[in-house]
Short mmCIF file of C-alpha atoms in Angstrom, two decimals:
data_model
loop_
_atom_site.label_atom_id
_atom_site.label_comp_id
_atom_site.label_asym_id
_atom_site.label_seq_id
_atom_site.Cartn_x
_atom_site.Cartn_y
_atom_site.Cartn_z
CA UNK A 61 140.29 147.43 68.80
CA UNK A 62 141.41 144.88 66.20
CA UNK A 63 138.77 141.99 65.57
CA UNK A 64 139.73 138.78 67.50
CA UNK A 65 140.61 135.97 65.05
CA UNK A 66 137.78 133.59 63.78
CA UNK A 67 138.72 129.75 64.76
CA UNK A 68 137.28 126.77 63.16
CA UNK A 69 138.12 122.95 64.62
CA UNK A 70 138.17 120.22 62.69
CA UNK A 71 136.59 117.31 64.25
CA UNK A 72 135.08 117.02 67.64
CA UNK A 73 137.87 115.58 69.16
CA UNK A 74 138.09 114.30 72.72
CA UNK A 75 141.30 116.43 73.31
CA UNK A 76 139.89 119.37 71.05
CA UNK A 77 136.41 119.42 73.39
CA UNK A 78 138.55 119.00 77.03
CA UNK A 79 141.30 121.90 76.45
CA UNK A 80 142.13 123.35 72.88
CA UNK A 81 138.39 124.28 72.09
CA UNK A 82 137.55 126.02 75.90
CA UNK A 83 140.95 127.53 75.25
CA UNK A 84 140.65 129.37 71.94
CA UNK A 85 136.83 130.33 73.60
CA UNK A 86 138.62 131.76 76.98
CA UNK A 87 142.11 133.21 74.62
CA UNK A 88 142.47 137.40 74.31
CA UNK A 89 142.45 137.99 70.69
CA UNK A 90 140.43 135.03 69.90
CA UNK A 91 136.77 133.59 68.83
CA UNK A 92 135.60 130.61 68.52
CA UNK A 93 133.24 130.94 65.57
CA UNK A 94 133.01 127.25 64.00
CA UNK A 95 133.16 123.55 64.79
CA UNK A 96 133.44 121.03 61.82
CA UNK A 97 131.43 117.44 62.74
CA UNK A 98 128.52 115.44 61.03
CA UNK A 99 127.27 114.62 64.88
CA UNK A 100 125.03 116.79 66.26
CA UNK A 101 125.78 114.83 69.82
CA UNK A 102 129.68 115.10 69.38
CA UNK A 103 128.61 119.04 69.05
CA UNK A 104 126.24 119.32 71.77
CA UNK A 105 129.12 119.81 74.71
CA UNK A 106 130.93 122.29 72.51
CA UNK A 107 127.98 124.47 72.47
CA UNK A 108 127.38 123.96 75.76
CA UNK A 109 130.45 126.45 76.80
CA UNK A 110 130.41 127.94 73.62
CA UNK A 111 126.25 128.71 72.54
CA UNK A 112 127.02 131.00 68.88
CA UNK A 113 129.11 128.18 67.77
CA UNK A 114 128.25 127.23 64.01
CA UNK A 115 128.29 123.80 63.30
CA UNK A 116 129.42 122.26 59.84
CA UNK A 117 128.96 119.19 58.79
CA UNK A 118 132.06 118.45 56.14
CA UNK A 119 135.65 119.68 56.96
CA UNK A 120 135.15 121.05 53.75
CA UNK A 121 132.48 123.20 54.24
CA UNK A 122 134.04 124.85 57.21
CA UNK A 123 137.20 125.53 55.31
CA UNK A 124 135.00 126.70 52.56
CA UNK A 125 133.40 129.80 55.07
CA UNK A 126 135.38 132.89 54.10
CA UNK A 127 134.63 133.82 58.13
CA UNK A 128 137.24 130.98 59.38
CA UNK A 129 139.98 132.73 59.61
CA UNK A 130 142.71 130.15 61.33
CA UNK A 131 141.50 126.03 61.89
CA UNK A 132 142.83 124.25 64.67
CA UNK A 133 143.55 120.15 63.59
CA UNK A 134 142.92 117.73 66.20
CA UNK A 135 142.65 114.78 64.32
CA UNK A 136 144.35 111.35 64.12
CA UNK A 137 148.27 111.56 63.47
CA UNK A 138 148.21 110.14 59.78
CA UNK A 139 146.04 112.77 58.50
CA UNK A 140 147.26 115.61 59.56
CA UNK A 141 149.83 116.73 56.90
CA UNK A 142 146.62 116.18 54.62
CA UNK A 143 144.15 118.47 55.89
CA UNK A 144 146.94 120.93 57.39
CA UNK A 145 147.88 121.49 53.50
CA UNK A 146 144.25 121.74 52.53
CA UNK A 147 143.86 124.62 55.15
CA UNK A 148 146.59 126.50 53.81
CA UNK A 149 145.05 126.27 50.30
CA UNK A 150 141.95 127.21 51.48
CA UNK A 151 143.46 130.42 52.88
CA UNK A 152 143.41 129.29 56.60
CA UNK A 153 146.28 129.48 59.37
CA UNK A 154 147.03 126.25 60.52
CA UNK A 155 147.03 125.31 64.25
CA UNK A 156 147.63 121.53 63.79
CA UNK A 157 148.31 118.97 67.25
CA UNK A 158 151.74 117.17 67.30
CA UNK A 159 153.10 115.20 65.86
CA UNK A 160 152.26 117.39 62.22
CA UNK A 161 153.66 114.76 60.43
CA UNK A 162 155.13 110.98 60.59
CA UNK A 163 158.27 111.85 59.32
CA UNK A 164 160.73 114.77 59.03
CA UNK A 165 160.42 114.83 55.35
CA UNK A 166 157.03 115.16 55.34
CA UNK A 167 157.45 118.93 56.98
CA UNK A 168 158.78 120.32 53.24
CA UNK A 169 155.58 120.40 51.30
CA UNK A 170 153.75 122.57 54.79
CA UNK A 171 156.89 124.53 54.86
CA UNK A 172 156.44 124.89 51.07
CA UNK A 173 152.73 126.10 51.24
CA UNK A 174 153.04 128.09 54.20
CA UNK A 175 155.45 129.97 52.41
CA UNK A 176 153.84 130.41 49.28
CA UNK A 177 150.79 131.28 51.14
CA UNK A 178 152.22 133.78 53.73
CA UNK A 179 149.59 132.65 56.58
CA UNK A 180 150.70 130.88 59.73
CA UNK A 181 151.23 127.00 60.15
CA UNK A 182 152.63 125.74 63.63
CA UNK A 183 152.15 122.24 65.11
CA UNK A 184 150.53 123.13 68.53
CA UNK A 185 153.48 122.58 71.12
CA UNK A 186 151.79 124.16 73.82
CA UNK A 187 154.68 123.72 76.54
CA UNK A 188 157.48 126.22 74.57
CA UNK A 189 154.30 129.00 75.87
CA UNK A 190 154.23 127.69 79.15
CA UNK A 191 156.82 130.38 81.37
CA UNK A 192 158.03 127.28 83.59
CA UNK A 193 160.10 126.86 80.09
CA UNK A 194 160.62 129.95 79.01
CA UNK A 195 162.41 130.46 82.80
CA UNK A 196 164.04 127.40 82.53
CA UNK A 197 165.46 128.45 79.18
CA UNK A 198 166.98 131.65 80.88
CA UNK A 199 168.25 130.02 83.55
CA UNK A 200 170.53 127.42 81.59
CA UNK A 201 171.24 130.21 79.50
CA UNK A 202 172.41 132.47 82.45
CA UNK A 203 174.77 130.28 83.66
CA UNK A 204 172.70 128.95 86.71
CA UNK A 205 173.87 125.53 86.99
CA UNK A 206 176.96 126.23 85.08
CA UNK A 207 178.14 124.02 82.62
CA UNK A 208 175.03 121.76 81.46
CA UNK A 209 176.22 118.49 81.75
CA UNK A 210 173.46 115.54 81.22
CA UNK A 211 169.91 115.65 80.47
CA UNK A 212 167.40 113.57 81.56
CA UNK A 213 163.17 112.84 80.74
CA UNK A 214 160.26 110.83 81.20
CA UNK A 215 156.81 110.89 80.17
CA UNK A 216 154.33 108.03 80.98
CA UNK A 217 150.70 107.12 81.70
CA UNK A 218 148.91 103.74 81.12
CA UNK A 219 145.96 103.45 78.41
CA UNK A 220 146.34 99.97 77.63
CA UNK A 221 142.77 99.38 78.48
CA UNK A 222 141.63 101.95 76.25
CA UNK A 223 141.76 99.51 72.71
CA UNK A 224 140.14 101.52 70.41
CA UNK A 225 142.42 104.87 71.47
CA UNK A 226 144.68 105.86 68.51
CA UNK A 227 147.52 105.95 70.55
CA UNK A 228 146.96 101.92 70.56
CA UNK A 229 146.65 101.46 66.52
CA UNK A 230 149.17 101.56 64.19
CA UNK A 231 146.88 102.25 61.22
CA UNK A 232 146.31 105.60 62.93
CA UNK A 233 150.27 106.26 63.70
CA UNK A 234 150.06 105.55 67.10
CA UNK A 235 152.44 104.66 69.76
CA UNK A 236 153.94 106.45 72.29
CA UNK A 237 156.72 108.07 70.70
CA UNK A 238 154.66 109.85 68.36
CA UNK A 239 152.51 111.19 71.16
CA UNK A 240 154.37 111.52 73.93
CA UNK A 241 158.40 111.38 72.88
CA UNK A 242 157.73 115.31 71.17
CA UNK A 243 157.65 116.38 74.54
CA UNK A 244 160.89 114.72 76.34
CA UNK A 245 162.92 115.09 72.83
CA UNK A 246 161.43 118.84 71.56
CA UNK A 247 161.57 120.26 75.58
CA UNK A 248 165.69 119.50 75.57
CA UNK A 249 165.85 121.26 72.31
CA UNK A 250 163.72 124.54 73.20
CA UNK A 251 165.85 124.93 76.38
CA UNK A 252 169.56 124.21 74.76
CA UNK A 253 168.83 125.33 70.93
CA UNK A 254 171.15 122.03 70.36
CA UNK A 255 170.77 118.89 67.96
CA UNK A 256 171.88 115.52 68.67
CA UNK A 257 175.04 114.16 67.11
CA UNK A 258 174.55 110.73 67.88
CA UNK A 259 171.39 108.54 68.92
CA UNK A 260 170.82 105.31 70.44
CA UNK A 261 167.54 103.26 71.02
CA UNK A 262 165.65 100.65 72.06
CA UNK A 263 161.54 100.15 71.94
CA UNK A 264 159.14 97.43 73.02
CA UNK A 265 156.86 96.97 70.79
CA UNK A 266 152.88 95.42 70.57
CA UNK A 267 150.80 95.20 67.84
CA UNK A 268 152.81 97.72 65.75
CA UNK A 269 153.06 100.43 68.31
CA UNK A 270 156.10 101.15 70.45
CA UNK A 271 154.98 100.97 73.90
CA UNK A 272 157.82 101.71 75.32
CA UNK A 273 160.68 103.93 74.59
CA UNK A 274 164.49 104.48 75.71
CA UNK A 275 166.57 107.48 74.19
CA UNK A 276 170.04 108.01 74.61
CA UNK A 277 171.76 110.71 73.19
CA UNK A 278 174.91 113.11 72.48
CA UNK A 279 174.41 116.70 72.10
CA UNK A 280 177.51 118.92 71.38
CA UNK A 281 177.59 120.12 75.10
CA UNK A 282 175.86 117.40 77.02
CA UNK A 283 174.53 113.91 77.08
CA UNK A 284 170.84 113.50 77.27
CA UNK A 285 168.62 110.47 78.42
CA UNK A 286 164.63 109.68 78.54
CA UNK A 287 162.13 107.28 78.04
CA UNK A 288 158.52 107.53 76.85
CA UNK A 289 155.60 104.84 77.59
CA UNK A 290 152.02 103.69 77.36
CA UNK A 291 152.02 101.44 79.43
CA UNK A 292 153.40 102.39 82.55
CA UNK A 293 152.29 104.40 85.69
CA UNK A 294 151.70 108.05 84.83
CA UNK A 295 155.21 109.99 85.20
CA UNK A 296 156.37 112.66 83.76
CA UNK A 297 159.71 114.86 85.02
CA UNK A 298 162.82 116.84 82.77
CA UNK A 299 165.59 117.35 84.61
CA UNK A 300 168.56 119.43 83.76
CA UNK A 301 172.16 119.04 85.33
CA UNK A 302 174.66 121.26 85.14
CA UNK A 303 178.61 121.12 86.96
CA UNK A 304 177.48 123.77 89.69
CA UNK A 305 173.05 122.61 90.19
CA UNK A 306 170.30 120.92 88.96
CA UNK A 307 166.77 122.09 87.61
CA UNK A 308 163.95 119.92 88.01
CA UNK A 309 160.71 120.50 86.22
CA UNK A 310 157.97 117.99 88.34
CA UNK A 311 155.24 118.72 85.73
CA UNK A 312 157.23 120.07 82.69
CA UNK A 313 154.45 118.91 80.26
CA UNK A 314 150.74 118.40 82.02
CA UNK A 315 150.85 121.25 83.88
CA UNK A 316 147.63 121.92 86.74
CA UNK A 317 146.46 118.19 85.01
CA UNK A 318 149.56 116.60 86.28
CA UNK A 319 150.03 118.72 89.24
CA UNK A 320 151.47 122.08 89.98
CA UNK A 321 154.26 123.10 87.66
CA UNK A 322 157.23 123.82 89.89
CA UNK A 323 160.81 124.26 88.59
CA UNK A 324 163.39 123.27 91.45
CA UNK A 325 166.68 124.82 91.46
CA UNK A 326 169.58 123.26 93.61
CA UNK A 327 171.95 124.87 93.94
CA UNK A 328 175.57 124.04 96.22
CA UNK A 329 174.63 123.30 100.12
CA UNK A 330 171.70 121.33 99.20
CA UNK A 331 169.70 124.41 98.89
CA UNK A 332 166.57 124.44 96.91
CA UNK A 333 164.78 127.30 95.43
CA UNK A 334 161.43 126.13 94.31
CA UNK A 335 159.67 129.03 91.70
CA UNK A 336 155.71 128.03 91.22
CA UNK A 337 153.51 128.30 88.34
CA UNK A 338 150.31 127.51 89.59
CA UNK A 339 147.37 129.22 87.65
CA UNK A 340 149.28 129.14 83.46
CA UNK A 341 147.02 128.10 81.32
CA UNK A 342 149.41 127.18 78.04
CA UNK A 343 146.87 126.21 75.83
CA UNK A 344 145.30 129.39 76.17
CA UNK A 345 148.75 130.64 76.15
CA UNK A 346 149.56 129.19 72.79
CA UNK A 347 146.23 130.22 71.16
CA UNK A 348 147.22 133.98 72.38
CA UNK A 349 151.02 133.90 71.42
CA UNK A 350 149.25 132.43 67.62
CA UNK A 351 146.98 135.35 67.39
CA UNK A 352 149.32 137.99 67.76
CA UNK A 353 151.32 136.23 65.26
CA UNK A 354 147.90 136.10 62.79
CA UNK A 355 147.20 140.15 64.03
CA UNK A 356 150.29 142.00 64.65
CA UNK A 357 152.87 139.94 62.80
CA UNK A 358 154.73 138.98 65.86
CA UNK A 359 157.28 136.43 65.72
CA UNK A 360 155.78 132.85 66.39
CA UNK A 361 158.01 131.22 68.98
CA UNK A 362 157.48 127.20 67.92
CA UNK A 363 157.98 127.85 63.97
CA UNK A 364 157.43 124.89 61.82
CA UNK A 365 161.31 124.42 61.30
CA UNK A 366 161.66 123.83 65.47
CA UNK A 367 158.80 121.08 65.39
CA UNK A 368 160.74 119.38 62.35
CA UNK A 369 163.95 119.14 64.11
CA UNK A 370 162.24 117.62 67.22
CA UNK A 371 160.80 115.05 63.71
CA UNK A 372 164.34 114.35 62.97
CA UNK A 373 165.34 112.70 65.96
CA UNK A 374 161.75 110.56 66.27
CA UNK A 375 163.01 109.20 62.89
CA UNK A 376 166.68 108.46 64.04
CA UNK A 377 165.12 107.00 67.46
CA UNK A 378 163.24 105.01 65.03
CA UNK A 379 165.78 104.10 62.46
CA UNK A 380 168.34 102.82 64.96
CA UNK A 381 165.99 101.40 67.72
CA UNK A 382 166.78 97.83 68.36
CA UNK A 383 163.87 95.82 69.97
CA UNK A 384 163.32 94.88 73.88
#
């Protein structure tokens, strides 16, 4: 039986203690051996699911144990290119949360090292594991609606009373479309394996964070629509429709947090055939699909050329937004 991979986290992260930690602890194939923090109380509830865990205290000095094997990044947006290149150097495969980088460009020096390295380096887009998607991708692709004619997303919850969140600072490379617009932009692309020819915009912005989002879009086959926000109701839905149906996805990127994920199909005679995911876990999914990459050499399916195309359009939505 091969040896499950050795994890290290960098940084006690909110999101890294709730989901990615518990999920590399519960994942086949995996261990988590090390957690990188100078608190001993940000540590505590790590230990708490996860007793052998060692505890460094310097990112450096976990990257520095020959044991690590693979690092998972959960830290703020702007400094993830930095440390994700410092793994790599330190001989580490690179789990790193989205968005990797600020801008597209910024993917060429990870692509670069990963490369020259030969270990793994993925931003961790957890929903292209999820099988609501990987259904969904089948089912476009098998003709199920027919021709795909329009796309439509959305993606919104409300922190504004969290001030201090990075989503809410600029410094930080917050904002919603950072956070939240991977998932509306990156899920059209996964399903389609099409790039936008043409982009239009518009954002409402506060305090140097876009707070709210709207995305139009030609693809070569279809036209595509969303919006993205912080400050608005949580929502989230990707719908998909083609000349002869329509797939709905009513929790395409939260799934069990946001609800059930279901994938609707309607199809001509108003039926509806309703397929249920109820119990996928894709965090644990994505930690699994990364260790057989690590172990076995499997192909990754979310390679770091897919998470830079989803980069390109942020910067065009960027580039040609006008303001609300």
């Amino acid at each position: 039986m091969q040896k499950p991979v050795q994890w290290g986290v960098l940084g006690a992260a909110k999101f890294a203690r709730q989901y990615m930690a518990p999920a590399i602890h519960a994942a086949n194939g995996a261990c988590l051996a090390g957690l990188a923090t100078s608190s001993a109380a940000k540590a505590e509830p790590f230990q708490a699911f996860c007793p052998d865990l060692t505890v460094y205290d310097s990112y450096e000095a976990l990257l520095a144990d020959p044991q690590i094997e693979a690092v998972y990044i959960p830290l703020p947006n702007h400094l993830h290119v930095e440390w994700s290149l410092k793994a790599l150097e330190a001989g580490k495969h690179v789990l790193c949360e989205k968005p990797m980088t600020m801008t597209a460009n910024e993917f060429s020096p990870l692509i670069q090292k990963r490369d020259e390295t030969g270990l793994l380096a993925a931003e961790a887009y957890m929903i292209v594991h999820h099988p609501q998607w990987q259904f969904v991708r089948k089912l476009i692709a098998d003709g199920a609606i027919g021709k795909l004619v329009h796309v439509t997303g959305a993606f919104s919850f409300d922190n504004r009373a969290d001030t201090g969140n990075i989503r809410n600072r600029a410094e930080t490379g917050g904002g919603g479309l950072r956070d939240i617009g991977v998932y509306v932009i990156g899920s059209a692309r996964f399903v389609t394996g099409q790039e936008p020819t043409k982009v239009q915009s518009a954002i409402r912005w506060e305090d140097g964070i876009d707070t709210f989002t709207e995305i139009r879009a030609q693809f070569p086959d279809f036209t595509y629509s969303s919006y993205v926000s912080i400050r608005m109701h949580p929502h989230q839905e990707m719908v998909f429709h083609g000349e002869g149906g329509v797939i709905r996805l009513t929790a395409p990127f939260n799934a069990r947090v946001f609800g059930e994920a279901r994938v609707e199909l309607h199809r001509p005679g108003l039926e509806v055939q309703v397929t249920r995911f109820p119990g996928d876990d894709h965090y644990k999914l994505q930690v699994e699909a990364f260790c057989r990459s690590v172990r076995d050499g499997v192909e990754y399916p979310c390679p770091l050329e897919f998470s830079r195309g989803t980069q390109q359009m942020i910067d065009l939505v960027l580039d040609r937004a006008v303001s609300l």
